Coordinates of C-alpha atoms and ligand atoms in Angstrom, one line a residue:
M1 CA -13.3 -21.5 1.3
K2 CA -10.6 -18.9 1.8
L3 CA -10.8 -15.9 -0.5
L4 CA -7.1 -15.9 -1.6
E5 CA -6.3 -19.6 -1.7
N6 CA -3.1 -20.3 -3.8
K7 CA -2.7 -16.6 -4.8
V8 CA 0.7 -14.9 -4.5
A9 CA 0.7 -11.3 -3.1
V10 CA 3.5 -8.8 -2.9
V11 CA 3.1 -6.1 -0.3
T12 CA 5.5 -3.2 0.1
G13 CA 6.4 -1.6 3.4
A14 CA 4.9 -4.4 5.5
S15 CA 7.1 -4.6 8.6
R16 CA 4.6 -2.6 10.6
G17 CA 1.3 -0.6 10.4
I18 CA -1.1 -1.0 7.6
G19 CA 1.2 -3.1 5.4
E20 CA 1.7 -5.7 8.2
A21 CA -2.1 -5.9 8.7
I22 CA -2.6 -6.5 5.0
A23 CA 0.1 -9.2 4.9
L24 CA -1.5 -11.0 7.8
K25 CA -5.1 -10.7 6.5
F26 CA -4.0 -12.1 3.1
A27 CA -2.2 -15.0 4.7
E28 CA -5.2 -15.8 6.9
Q29 CA -7.1 -16.0 3.6
G30 CA -4.7 -18.5 2.1
A31 CA -2.3 -16.2 0.1
N32 CA 1.4 -16.8 -0.1
V33 CA 3.0 -13.5 0.8
A34 CA 6.2 -11.8 -0.3
F35 CA 6.7 -8.5 1.5
T36 CA 9.3 -5.7 1.6
Y37 CA 10.7 -3.7 4.4
L38 CA 13.4 -1.0 4.7
S39 CA 15.1 -1.0 8.1
S40 CA 14.1 -3.5 10.7
D41 CA 15.4 -7.0 10.0
E42 CA 14.1 -8.1 13.3
K43 CA 10.5 -7.0 12.6
A44 CA 10.6 -8.5 9.1
K45 CA 11.8 -11.9 10.4
A46 CA 9.1 -11.8 13.1
L47 CA 6.4 -11.1 10.5
E48 CA 7.8 -13.8 8.2
A49 CA 7.4 -16.3 11.1
K50 CA 3.9 -15.2 11.9
L51 CA 2.8 -15.6 8.3
T52 CA 4.4 -19.0 7.9
A53 CA 2.7 -20.1 11.1
L54 CA -0.6 -19.4 9.3
G55 CA 0.3 -22.2 6.9
V56 CA 1.4 -20.2 3.8
K57 CA 4.7 -19.5 2.1
A58 CA 6.1 -16.1 3.2
K59 CA 9.3 -14.2 2.6
A60 CA 10.7 -10.8 3.6
Y61 CA 12.7 -8.8 1.1
K62 CA 14.8 -5.8 2.1
S63 CA 14.0 -3.5 -0.8
N64 CA 13.6 0.2 -1.3
A65 CA 10.4 0.8 -3.3
A66 CA 11.6 4.3 -4.3
V67 CA 14.6 2.8 -6.3
Y68 CA 13.7 1.4 -9.7
E69 CA 16.6 -1.0 -9.9
E70 CA 15.7 -2.5 -6.5
T71 CA 12.1 -3.2 -7.5
E72 CA 13.4 -4.8 -10.7
T73 CA 15.6 -7.2 -8.7
L74 CA 12.8 -7.7 -6.1
I75 CA 10.2 -8.8 -8.6
A76 CA 12.6 -11.1 -10.5
D77 CA 13.5 -12.7 -7.1
V78 CA 9.8 -13.1 -6.1
L79 CA 9.0 -14.7 -9.4
K80 CA 11.9 -17.1 -9.0
E81 CA 10.7 -18.0 -5.5
F82 CA 6.9 -17.9 -5.8
G83 CA 6.4 -18.6 -9.5
K84 CA 3.8 -15.9 -10.1
I85 CA 2.3 -12.7 -8.8
D86 CA -1.5 -12.3 -8.6
I87 CA -1.7 -9.3 -6.3
C88 CA 0.5 -6.3 -5.7
V89 CA -0.2 -3.9 -2.9
N90 CA 1.8 -0.6 -3.2
N91 CA 1.6 0.4 0.5
A92 CA 5.0 1.9 1.3
G93 CA 4.7 5.6 2.1
I94 CA 6.1 8.4 4.2
S95 CA 5.1 11.9 5.2
K96 CA 7.4 14.9 5.7
D97 CA 5.0 17.6 6.8
N98 CA 5.8 21.2 6.4
L99 CA 4.2 24.4 5.3
L100 CA 5.2 25.3 1.7
L101 CA 7.2 28.3 2.9
R102 CA 9.5 25.9 4.7
L103 CA 9.3 22.8 2.5
S104 CA 12.7 22.1 1.0
P105 CA 13.2 20.7 -2.5
D106 CA 14.8 17.6 -0.9
Q107 CA 11.7 17.0 1.3
W108 CA 9.5 17.3 -1.7
D109 CA 11.6 14.9 -3.7
E110 CA 11.8 12.3 -1.0
V111 CA 8.0 12.2 -0.5
M112 CA 7.4 12.0 -4.2
D113 CA 10.0 9.2 -4.7
V114 CA 8.7 7.1 -1.8
N115 CA 5.0 7.6 -2.3
L116 CA 4.5 8.1 -6.0
K117 CA 7.6 6.9 -8.0
S118 CA 7.5 3.7 -5.9
V119 CA 4.0 3.0 -7.3
Y120 CA 5.3 3.4 -10.9
N121 CA 8.4 1.3 -10.1
M122 CA 6.4 -1.6 -8.7
T123 CA 3.5 -1.5 -11.1
K124 CA 5.9 -1.4 -14.1
Q125 CA 7.5 -4.6 -12.8
V126 CA 4.4 -6.6 -11.9
I127 CA 2.3 -6.0 -15.0
R128 CA 4.5 -8.2 -17.3
P129 CA 3.9 -11.4 -15.3
M130 CA 0.2 -10.4 -14.8
M131 CA -0.3 -9.9 -18.5
K132 CA 1.2 -13.3 -19.2
A133 CA -1.2 -14.9 -16.6
K134 CA -4.1 -12.8 -17.9
T135 CA -5.1 -11.9 -14.3
G136 CA -4.0 -9.5 -11.6
S137 CA -5.1 -7.0 -8.9
I138 CA -3.0 -4.0 -8.1
I139 CA -3.9 -2.0 -5.0
N140 CA -2.3 1.4 -4.4
M141 CA -2.4 3.1 -1.0
S142 CA -3.6 6.7 -1.5
S143 CA -5.1 8.8 1.3
V144 CA -8.1 11.0 2.0
I145 CA -5.5 13.8 2.1
G146 CA -4.9 13.2 -1.7
I147 CA -8.7 14.0 -2.1
M148 CA -9.2 16.7 0.4
G149 CA -5.7 18.3 0.7
N150 CA -4.4 19.5 4.1
A151 CA -2.4 22.5 5.2
G152 CA 1.2 21.5 5.9
Q153 CA 0.9 18.4 3.7
S154 CA 1.2 19.7 0.1
S155 CA 3.9 17.1 -0.9
Y156 CA 2.0 14.2 0.7
A157 CA -1.3 15.3 -0.8
A158 CA 0.2 15.8 -4.2
S159 CA 1.8 12.3 -4.1
K160 CA -1.4 10.7 -3.0
A161 CA -3.5 12.5 -5.5
G162 CA -1.0 11.5 -8.2
I163 CA -1.6 7.8 -7.2
I164 CA -5.3 8.2 -7.9
G165 CA -4.6 9.5 -11.5
F166 CA -2.1 6.8 -12.0
T167 CA -4.5 4.1 -10.8
K168 CA -7.3 5.3 -13.2
S169 CA -4.8 5.3 -16.1
I170 CA -3.5 1.8 -15.4
A171 CA -7.0 0.5 -15.0
Q172 CA -7.8 1.8 -18.5
E173 CA -4.5 0.5 -20.0
L174 CA -4.8 -3.0 -18.6
G175 CA -8.5 -3.7 -18.1
S176 CA -8.7 -5.7 -21.4
R177 CA -5.9 -8.0 -20.0
N178 CA -8.1 -8.7 -16.9
I179 CA -5.7 -6.7 -14.7
R180 CA -7.6 -4.5 -12.2
C181 CA -6.0 -1.5 -10.5
N182 CA -7.7 0.3 -7.6
A183 CA -6.7 2.7 -4.8
V184 CA -7.6 2.8 -1.2
A185 CA -7.8 6.2 0.6
P186 CA -7.6 5.7 4.3
G187 CA -8.5 8.4 6.8
F188 CA -6.7 8.6 10.2
I189 CA -5.4 5.1 11.0
E190 CA -3.7 4.2 14.2
T191 CA -0.1 3.5 13.2
D192 CA 3.4 4.9 13.8
M193 CA 2.7 7.5 11.1
T194 CA -0.2 9.1 13.0
S195 CA 1.0 8.4 16.6
Y196 CA 1.4 12.1 17.1
L197 CA -2.3 12.6 16.7
K198 CA -3.5 10.0 19.2
D199 CA -3.0 11.6 22.5
G200 CA -4.0 14.9 24.1
E201 CA -6.5 17.5 23.0
G202 CA -5.7 17.2 19.4
A203 CA -7.1 13.7 19.2
S204 CA -10.6 14.7 20.2
A205 CA -10.7 17.5 17.7
Y206 CA -9.9 15.1 14.9
I207 CA -12.4 12.5 16.2
Q208 CA -15.2 15.2 16.1
Q209 CA -14.7 15.4 12.4
I210 CA -15.2 11.7 11.8
P211 CA -18.8 10.5 11.6
L212 CA -17.9 7.0 13.0
A213 CA -16.2 8.9 15.9
R214 CA -13.0 6.9 16.1
F215 CA -9.7 6.5 14.3
G216 CA -9.4 3.5 12.0
T217 CA -7.3 0.4 12.7
P218 CA -4.9 -1.2 10.2
E219 CA -7.3 -4.1 10.0
D220 CA -10.1 -1.7 8.8
I221 CA -7.8 -1.0 5.8
A222 CA -6.7 -4.6 5.4
N223 CA -10.3 -5.6 5.0
V224 CA -10.8 -3.2 2.1
C225 CA -7.6 -4.5 0.5
L226 CA -8.9 -8.1 0.9
F227 CA -12.0 -7.2 -1.0
L228 CA -10.0 -5.5 -3.8
A229 CA -7.5 -8.4 -4.0
S230 CA -10.1 -11.1 -4.2
D231 CA -12.5 -12.1 -6.9
M232 CA -15.3 -10.5 -4.7
S233 CA -14.3 -7.3 -6.6
S234 CA -14.0 -8.9 -10.0
Y235 CA -16.0 -6.0 -11.7
V236 CA -14.3 -3.2 -9.8
T237 CA -11.4 -1.3 -11.4
G238 CA -10.1 2.3 -11.5
Q239 CA -11.8 3.1 -8.2
T240 CA -10.6 4.9 -5.1
I241 CA -12.3 3.5 -2.0
S242 CA -12.2 5.8 1.0
A243 CA -11.9 4.0 4.3
C244 CA -12.1 6.9 6.6
G245 CA -15.0 6.5 9.0
G246 CA -16.9 9.0 6.8
L247 CA -14.4 11.8 7.2
C248 CA -14.3 12.4 3.4
M249 CA -17.6 12.0 1.5
Ligands
LIG301 P1 4.1 3.4 8.8 O1 5.0 4.5 8.8 O2 3.6 2.7 10.1 O3 4.6 2.2 7.8 C1 5.1 2.5 6.6 C2 5.9 1.3 6.1 O4 6.5 1.6 4.9 C3 7.1 1.0 7.1 O5 7.2 -0.4 7.2 C4 8.3 1.5 6.3 O6 9.5 0.9 6.6 C5 7.9 1.3 4.9 N1 8.6 2.1 4.0 C6 8.8 3.5 4.0 N2 9.6 3.9 3.0 C7 9.8 2.8 2.2 C8 10.5 2.5 1.0 N3 11.1 3.5 0.3 N4 10.5 1.2 0.5 C9 9.9 0.2 1.2 N5 9.3 0.4 2.3 C10 9.2 1.7 2.8 O7 2.8 3.9 8.0 P2 1.3 3.4 7.8 O8 0.5 4.3 8.6 O9 1.2 1.9 8.0 O10 1.1 3.7 6.3 C11 1.1 2.8 5.2 C12 0.5 3.5 4.0 O11 -0.8 4.0 4.2 C13 1.4 4.7 3.5 O12 1.4 4.7 2.1 C14 0.6 5.9 4.1 O13 0.8 7.0 3.4 C15 -0.8 5.4 3.9 N6 -1.8 6.0 4.7 C16 -1.7 6.0 6.1 C17 -2.6 6.7 6.9 C18 -2.6 6.6 8.4 O14 -3.4 7.4 9.0 N7 -1.7 5.9 9.0 C19 -3.7 7.4 6.3 C20 -3.7 7.4 4.8 C21 -2.8 6.7 4.1

Protein backbone atom coordinates (compact mmCIF):
# COMPACT_ATOMS: atom_id res chain seq x y z
CA MET A 1 0.00 0.00 0.00
CA LYS A 2 1.42 3.36 -1.04
CA LEU A 3 1.43 6.08 1.60
CA LEU A 4 -0.10 8.86 -0.55
CA GLU A 5 -2.46 6.92 -2.82
CA ASN A 6 -5.01 9.27 -4.46
CA LYS A 7 -3.75 12.34 -2.62
CA VAL A 8 -3.08 15.60 -4.45
CA ALA A 9 0.08 17.52 -3.53
CA VAL A 10 1.26 20.98 -4.51
CA VAL A 11 5.01 21.60 -4.25
CA THR A 12 6.60 25.00 -4.91
CA GLY A 13 10.03 25.42 -6.51
CA ALA A 14 10.30 21.82 -7.66
CA SER A 15 12.26 22.01 -10.92
CA ARG A 16 15.44 21.02 -9.07
CA GLY A 17 17.00 20.25 -5.70
CA ILE A 18 14.91 19.42 -2.64
CA GLY A 19 11.60 20.31 -4.32
CA GLU A 20 12.24 17.90 -7.19
CA ALA A 21 13.11 15.10 -4.75
CA ILE A 22 9.88 15.75 -2.84
CA ALA A 23 7.77 15.68 -6.02
CA LEU A 24 9.37 12.38 -7.07
CA LYS A 25 9.04 10.80 -3.62
CA PHE A 26 5.36 11.78 -3.39
CA ALA A 27 4.65 10.43 -6.88
CA GLU A 28 6.41 7.14 -6.05
CA GLN A 29 4.00 6.89 -3.14
CA GLY A 30 0.95 7.39 -5.37
CA ALA A 31 0.28 11.14 -5.08
CA ASN A 32 -0.80 13.25 -8.03
CA VAL A 33 1.56 16.21 -8.10
CA ALA A 34 1.14 19.83 -9.18
CA PHE A 35 4.42 21.68 -8.91
CA THR A 36 5.69 25.18 -9.58
CA TYR A 37 8.86 26.51 -11.11
CA LEU A 38 10.18 29.92 -12.03
CA SER A 39 12.65 29.82 -14.89
CA SER A 40 13.49 26.55 -16.65
CA ASP A 41 10.61 25.34 -18.84
CA GLU A 42 12.87 22.52 -19.97
CA LYS A 43 13.56 21.18 -16.46
CA ALA A 44 9.88 21.53 -15.53
CA LYS A 45 8.75 19.55 -18.59
CA ALA A 46 11.37 16.87 -17.84
CA LEU A 47 10.13 16.48 -14.27
CA GLU A 48 6.50 16.42 -15.42
CA ALA A 49 7.41 13.51 -17.73
CA LYS A 50 9.30 11.66 -14.95
CA LEU A 51 6.35 11.99 -12.58
CA THR A 52 3.83 10.90 -15.20
CA ALA A 53 6.00 7.86 -15.94
CA LEU A 54 5.48 6.83 -12.30
CA GLY A 55 1.78 6.40 -13.12
CA VAL A 56 0.36 9.52 -11.47
CA LYS A 57 -1.11 12.74 -12.78
CA ALA A 58 1.43 15.58 -12.81
CA LYS A 59 1.51 19.14 -14.03
CA ALA A 60 4.09 21.94 -13.97
CA TYR A 61 2.93 25.51 -13.36
CA LYS A 62 5.12 28.55 -13.98
CA SER A 63 4.27 30.63 -10.91
CA ASN A 64 6.15 33.00 -8.64
CA ALA A 65 5.37 32.03 -5.04
CA ALA A 66 6.41 35.49 -3.84
CA VAL A 67 3.54 37.18 -5.73
CA TYR A 68 0.15 36.86 -4.04
CA GLU A 69 -1.94 37.17 -7.22
CA GLU A 70 0.09 34.45 -8.93
CA THR A 71 -0.54 32.00 -6.09
CA GLU A 72 -4.25 32.86 -6.21
CA THR A 73 -4.39 31.96 -9.93
CA LEU A 74 -2.20 28.89 -9.37
CA ILE A 75 -4.40 27.34 -6.71
CA ALA A 76 -7.59 28.05 -8.68
CA ASP A 77 -6.00 26.32 -11.71
CA VAL A 78 -4.79 23.35 -9.63
CA LEU A 79 -8.24 22.87 -8.11
CA LYS A 80 -9.83 22.97 -11.58
CA GLU A 81 -7.35 20.39 -12.87
CA PHE A 82 -6.92 18.09 -9.86
CA GLY A 83 -10.20 18.64 -7.96
CA LYS A 84 -8.66 18.96 -4.48
CA ILE A 85 -5.46 19.69 -2.54
CA ASP A 86 -4.46 17.38 0.33
CA ILE A 87 -0.83 18.41 0.75
CA CYS A 88 1.00 21.69 0.23
CA VAL A 89 4.79 21.86 0.46
CA ASN A 90 6.11 25.42 0.60
CA ASN A 91 9.61 24.66 -0.57
CA ALA A 92 10.62 27.59 -2.82
CA GLY A 93 13.44 29.61 -1.31
CA ILE A 94 16.56 31.64 -2.04
CA SER A 95 19.53 32.97 -0.13
CA LYS A 96 21.28 36.32 -0.72
CA ASP A 97 24.08 36.15 1.79
CA ASN A 98 25.80 39.30 2.98
CA LEU A 99 27.05 40.77 6.24
CA LEU A 100 24.51 43.23 7.63
CA LEU A 101 26.87 46.17 6.95
CA ARG A 102 26.59 45.40 3.25
CA LEU A 103 23.04 44.01 3.12
CA SER A 104 20.86 46.31 1.00
CA PRO A 105 17.14 46.89 1.62
CA ASP A 106 16.39 45.28 -1.76
CA GLN A 107 18.32 42.12 -0.85
CA TRP A 108 16.47 41.95 2.48
CA ASP A 109 13.08 42.38 0.79
CA GLU A 110 13.76 39.81 -1.90
CA VAL A 111 14.67 37.10 0.61
CA MET A 112 11.68 37.92 2.79
CA ASP A 113 9.30 37.87 -0.19
CA VAL A 114 10.52 34.61 -1.68
CA ASN A 115 11.10 32.72 1.59
CA LEU A 116 8.45 34.03 3.99
CA LYS A 117 5.73 35.94 2.14
CA SER A 118 5.48 33.00 -0.28
CA VAL A 119 4.53 30.76 2.64
CA TYR A 120 1.76 33.17 3.64
CA ASN A 121 0.63 33.47 0.00
CA MET A 122 0.38 29.74 -0.60
CA THR A 123 -1.00 28.76 2.79
CA LYS A 124 -3.71 31.41 2.56
CA GLN A 125 -4.82 29.91 -0.77
CA VAL A 126 -4.81 26.23 0.19
CA ILE A 127 -6.56 26.38 3.54
CA ARG A 128 -9.99 27.12 2.06
CA PRO A 129 -10.23 23.87 0.05
CA MET A 130 -8.58 21.98 2.92
CA MET A 131 -11.15 23.33 5.40
CA LYS A 132 -13.96 22.22 3.10
CA ALA A 133 -12.42 18.76 2.84
CA LYS A 134 -11.72 18.69 6.61
CA THR A 135 -8.21 17.41 5.98
CA GLY A 136 -4.83 18.75 4.95
CA SER A 137 -1.11 18.72 5.58
CA ILE A 138 0.97 21.86 5.05
CA ILE A 139 4.76 21.50 5.14
CA ASN A 140 6.96 24.58 5.25
CA MET A 141 10.66 24.46 4.38
CA SER A 142 12.58 26.23 7.13
CA SER A 143 16.29 25.68 7.84
CA VAL A 144 18.60 24.98 10.77
CA ILE A 145 19.86 28.51 10.07
CA GLY A 146 16.44 29.76 11.23
CA ILE A 147 17.11 28.04 14.58
CA MET A 148 20.85 28.64 15.01
CA GLY A 149 21.45 31.86 13.03
CA ASN A 150 24.57 32.30 10.91
CA ALA A 151 26.91 35.24 10.30
CA GLY A 152 26.26 36.62 6.83
CA GLN A 153 22.77 35.12 6.65
CA SER A 154 20.65 37.48 8.76
CA SER A 155 17.91 37.86 6.14
CA TYR A 156 17.81 34.13 5.39
CA ALA A 157 17.81 33.24 9.11
CA ALA A 158 15.04 35.77 9.87
CA SER A 159 12.89 34.44 7.02
CA LYS A 160 13.38 30.82 8.10
CA ALA A 161 12.74 31.63 11.79
CA GLY A 162 9.61 33.49 10.69
CA ILE A 163 8.40 30.32 8.99
CA ILE A 164 8.64 28.44 12.29
CA GLY A 165 6.43 31.00 14.10
CA PHE A 166 3.98 31.03 11.20
CA THR A 167 3.83 27.22 11.23
CA LYS A 168 3.01 27.06 14.94
CA SER A 169 0.29 29.71 14.56
CA ILE A 170 -1.39 27.99 11.60
CA ALA A 171 -1.24 24.66 13.47
CA GLN A 172 -3.15 26.31 16.32
CA GLU A 173 -5.66 28.07 14.03
CA LEU A 174 -6.53 25.03 11.95
CA GLY A 175 -5.92 21.98 14.14
CA SER A 176 -9.62 21.68 14.96
CA ARG A 177 -10.31 21.46 11.19
CA ASN A 178 -7.93 18.49 10.92
CA ILE A 179 -5.39 20.55 9.03
CA ARG A 180 -1.82 19.95 10.18
CA CYS A 181 1.03 22.38 9.62
CA ASN A 182 4.67 21.47 10.25
CA ALA A 183 8.09 22.73 9.27
CA VAL A 184 11.24 20.92 8.18
CA ALA A 185 14.63 22.38 9.05
CA PRO A 186 17.28 20.88 6.77
CA GLY A 187 20.98 21.22 7.52
CA PHE A 188 23.50 21.32 4.66
CA ILE A 189 21.91 19.53 1.72
CA GLU A 190 23.70 18.92 -1.58
CA THR A 191 21.85 21.12 -4.08
CA ASP A 192 22.61 24.13 -6.30
CA MET A 193 22.02 26.36 -3.26
CA THR A 194 24.97 24.86 -1.39
CA SER A 195 27.20 23.93 -4.34
CA TYR A 196 29.76 26.51 -3.18
CA LEU A 197 30.27 24.50 0.05
CA LYS A 198 30.93 21.13 -1.52
CA ASP A 199 34.46 21.40 -2.77
CA GLY A 200 37.79 22.31 -1.24
CA GLU A 201 38.89 22.82 2.33
CA GLY A 202 35.64 24.50 3.35
CA ALA A 203 33.72 21.27 2.89
CA SER A 204 35.66 19.24 5.45
CA ALA A 205 35.36 22.05 8.01
CA TYR A 206 31.57 21.90 7.65
CA ILE A 207 31.50 18.11 7.77
CA GLN A 208 33.46 18.12 11.04
CA GLN A 209 30.53 19.91 12.67
CA ILE A 210 28.01 17.28 11.54
CA PRO A 211 27.69 14.19 13.80
CA LEU A 212 26.62 12.00 10.86
CA ALA A 213 29.76 13.27 9.06
CA ARG A 214 28.21 13.98 5.66
CA PHE A 215 26.08 16.52 3.83
CA GLY A 216 22.45 15.53 3.41
CA THR A 217 20.82 14.54 0.14
CA PRO A 218 17.57 15.95 -1.23
CA GLU A 219 16.08 12.49 -0.66
CA ASP A 220 16.91 12.71 3.08
CA ILE A 221 14.60 15.74 3.19
CA ALA A 222 11.96 14.23 0.90
CA ASN A 223 11.65 11.28 3.32
CA VAL A 224 10.83 13.62 6.22
CA CYS A 225 8.29 15.40 4.03
CA LEU A 226 6.73 12.06 3.11
CA PHE A 227 6.26 11.30 6.81
CA LEU A 228 4.67 14.71 7.42
CA ALA A 229 2.46 14.48 4.31
CA SER A 230 1.14 11.01 5.09
CA ASP A 231 -1.19 9.70 7.76
CA MET A 232 1.91 8.28 9.50
CA SER A 233 2.14 11.71 11.16
CA SER A 234 -1.58 12.06 11.93
CA TYR A 235 -0.90 13.32 15.50
CA VAL A 236 1.97 15.65 14.61
CA THR A 237 1.33 19.37 14.11
CA GLY A 238 3.10 22.65 14.84
CA GLN A 239 6.49 20.92 14.90
CA THR A 240 9.79 21.73 13.28
CA ILE A 241 11.72 18.59 12.40
CA SER A 242 15.43 19.17 11.94
CA ALA A 243 16.95 16.92 9.29
CA CYS A 244 20.55 17.97 9.59
CA GLY A 245 22.68 14.95 10.47
CA GLY A 246 22.67 16.17 14.08
CA LEU A 247 24.24 19.57 13.29
CA CYS A 248 21.54 21.29 15.34
CA MET A 249 20.38 19.61 18.56
P1 LIG B 1 17.58 25.31 -5.07
O1 LIG B 1 18.11 26.68 -5.28
O2 LIG B 1 18.30 24.14 -5.66
O3 LIG B 1 16.05 25.23 -5.53
C1 LIG B 1 15.12 26.20 -5.17
C2 LIG B 1 13.94 26.09 -6.09
O4 LIG B 1 13.03 27.14 -5.77
C3 LIG B 1 14.32 26.29 -7.55
O5 LIG B 1 13.61 25.35 -8.33
C4 LIG B 1 13.87 27.71 -7.84
O6 LIG B 1 13.52 27.94 -9.20
C5 LIG B 1 12.65 27.80 -6.95
N1 LIG B 1 12.26 29.17 -6.65
C6 LIG B 1 13.06 30.19 -6.21
N2 LIG B 1 12.33 31.30 -6.06
C7 LIG B 1 11.05 30.98 -6.38
C8 LIG B 1 9.84 31.68 -6.41
N3 LIG B 1 9.77 32.98 -6.10
N4 LIG B 1 8.70 31.05 -6.79
C9 LIG B 1 8.74 29.75 -7.15
N5 LIG B 1 9.86 29.02 -7.13
C10 LIG B 1 11.01 29.63 -6.76
O7 LIG B 1 17.43 25.15 -3.50
P2 LIG B 1 17.24 23.88 -2.55
O8 LIG B 1 18.53 23.65 -1.88
O9 LIG B 1 16.57 22.78 -3.26
O10 LIG B 1 16.26 24.53 -1.47
C11 LIG B 1 14.89 24.25 -1.35
C12 LIG B 1 14.38 24.80 -0.04
O11 LIG B 1 15.09 24.20 1.03
C13 LIG B 1 14.60 26.31 0.11
O12 LIG B 1 13.51 26.88 0.79
C14 LIG B 1 15.85 26.39 0.97
O13 LIG B 1 15.92 27.58 1.68
C15 LIG B 1 15.65 25.19 1.86
N6 LIG B 1 16.87 24.72 2.49
C16 LIG B 1 17.93 24.26 1.72
C17 LIG B 1 19.08 23.83 2.35
C18 LIG B 1 20.26 23.32 1.59
O14 LIG B 1 21.28 23.05 2.22
N7 LIG B 1 20.19 23.14 0.28
C19 LIG B 1 19.22 23.87 3.82
C20 LIG B 1 18.06 24.36 4.50
C21 LIG B 1 16.94 24.76 3.85
